[in-house]
Amino acid sequence: MNMINLDHISANPLLPEVQEAMIKAIQGNYGNPSSQHKMGEQASEAIEQARESVARLINCKAPKEIVFASCGTESVNHAVKGIALANSDKGKHIVTSNIEHNAVIRSLRRLKMMGFQVTSIPVDKYGRVNPGHVIKAIREDTILVTIMHGNNEVGTIQPIKEISQITREKNVLFHTDAVDSVGVVPIDVQELGVDALSFASNPFYGPAGVGGLYIRAGVKLWPLLEGGAQENNKRAGTENLIGIIGMGVAAELAKRDMASRVSHLKNLRTILLKDLPSYIDEYRINGHPEHCLPNLVSLSLKYIEGESVVLMLDDDNIEVSTRSACASGSLRASHVLLSTGLGFADAQGTLVITFGIDNTEDDITRFLAKLKTTVKTLRDYSPLYHK
Amino acid sequence: MYSKTVMDHFKNPRNVGVMENPDGMGEIGNPLCGDMMTIYLRIADDTIKDIKFQTFGCGAAIAVSSMLTELAKGKSIEEAKKITNKDVAKALEGLPKNKLHCSNLGADALHMAIQNYEARNAGNLNEGLEGVESDKHTHDEKCYCPYCDTQISEGETVCKDCALRVDDQKKPQKAGE
């Protein structure tokens, strides 16, 4: 039976146009973008073209405000550490939320070792930050607020615009980790009012291993990688030319097809949520019912554990995940789910289902049928289930 | 990531289910790490005549339970007492390192069930059945803070690293410095 990918957040297929552009770039004889001869110039032009495409995708008016990175994680590390270190003369306090990705959490932990202080604010049962808590958390010495855009485990979208009004008023810099939002939902950095925004190429069907950082002109930021003068002196190292070209094409397509993609994903999500009760009982949908990514459903199944569900579905060629791939090696219940008030057992029984533009309504039906038998089998095994 | 034997026992678990009126029963579990296991024993002539398990847990936990029941079935009580978590992991042709601790609870549950059987025989009908230490670790491996992955030791209620409570699943996560 053919594969059904309902784990698009872990890996997305490359769009044919993206593949084509990348193959052309691999076969073509590109130089090093920093070289001054023709080959170098050609490479440099290709990079600047991709930069413009990516800038357009997030409505960034000046493409030089885009700094390419090797992935979303690098972009987040660059923003959080780079802004904190470059602005530490003004203060050493950072505000974040309890449901960030490990890239933020661990960057902040590293900064704490270097004398920074961090206040992490809680979220409500939908995984949403109350902007009022941000106001309360900001102190005299706060230099940075870093709160994610769309959550990778429950899909909740944070009130970024409201938070940026606060940070602007308080004269504090604001970074948002939008890795799972950019290219999936419309993102407009002007409207959001953020100073820095992290993104990656794979969520919008570009190659993995490429990401970028929007950093508003004038914001002080130390490079994470030191060396040459690439990326406007913000990120040293020879550019991943092939990858960046791929991301540029993917960004153009994402911008062009945004409305139809969102409507397709929303339709799949609606069907899944509507049909679920006729297949299984005793479950909970996590995340905010309205402020949420259109491609993600977080489903907590009572009395059973997520990994065994993943393995059984995989046996039937259906791919889902228990949580972000980055954390799936971890046996600990998700800090995001626990932060929304879910108990340990229910958090362990959670699946993250992420749709892509290649999914069909039939995929949802096949998934639900297999989920039904899987849940029944595992509940029969479970000492927690009494029926 | 799992061996063939693990996958086989996960997909076709042996001796899974509930036993009515068992002669001995052991429950072990650790909500912090997520796995819970119940073992039921039918004992005659000091021998495990039948054994059943129920498990809430990952693929490894289910395979461990299944393999444990295979190892214990037909053994005398004294032999069964000697089965260790290591024996189970070995019979499964190994478990991923990070699964050795949290999911390899089978032998502990078996020993509790035997204890329960012996207590009942000695006239303490309920001993062992109720109040099984369901949230303590009875083995050597370490556990980790569910929020920040820092290693925490037994009995610790607050993680040293992130200062969050790790012993109470009902309390929502606190905001903290």
Tab-separated table of C-alpha atoms in Angstrom, chain B residues 1-7 60 63-64 86-97 99-100 104:
chain	number	residue	atom	x	y	z
B	1	MET	CA	15.797	1.420	16.080
B	2	TYR	CA	14.359	-1.759	17.635
B	3	SER	CA	15.654	-5.275	17.088
B	4	LYS	CA	13.585	-7.788	15.134
B	5	THR	CA	12.729	-9.618	18.347
B	6	VAL	CA	11.491	-6.425	19.983
B	7	MET	CA	9.307	-5.637	16.979
B	60	ALA	CA	9.864	-1.344	24.049
B	63	ALA	CA	7.906	-6.006	24.083
B	64	VAL	CA	9.571	-6.161	27.505
B	86	LYS	CA	18.913	-7.403	32.091
B	87	ASP	CA	17.799	-10.942	31.247
B	88	VAL	CA	14.717	-9.542	29.563
B	89	ALA	CA	16.696	-6.990	27.554
B	90	LYS	CA	19.145	-9.710	26.539
B	91	ALA	CA	16.372	-12.070	25.420
B	92	LEU	CA	15.040	-9.208	23.295
B	93	GLU	CA	18.470	-8.896	21.639
B	94	GLY	CA	19.015	-5.558	23.237
B	95	LEU	CA	17.073	-2.347	23.744
B	96	PRO	CA	18.015	1.168	22.725
B	97	LYS	CA	20.046	2.739	25.498
B	99	LYS	CA	14.818	2.781	26.704
B	100	LEU	CA	16.730	0.669	29.206
B	104	ASN	CA	12.470	-2.056	31.159
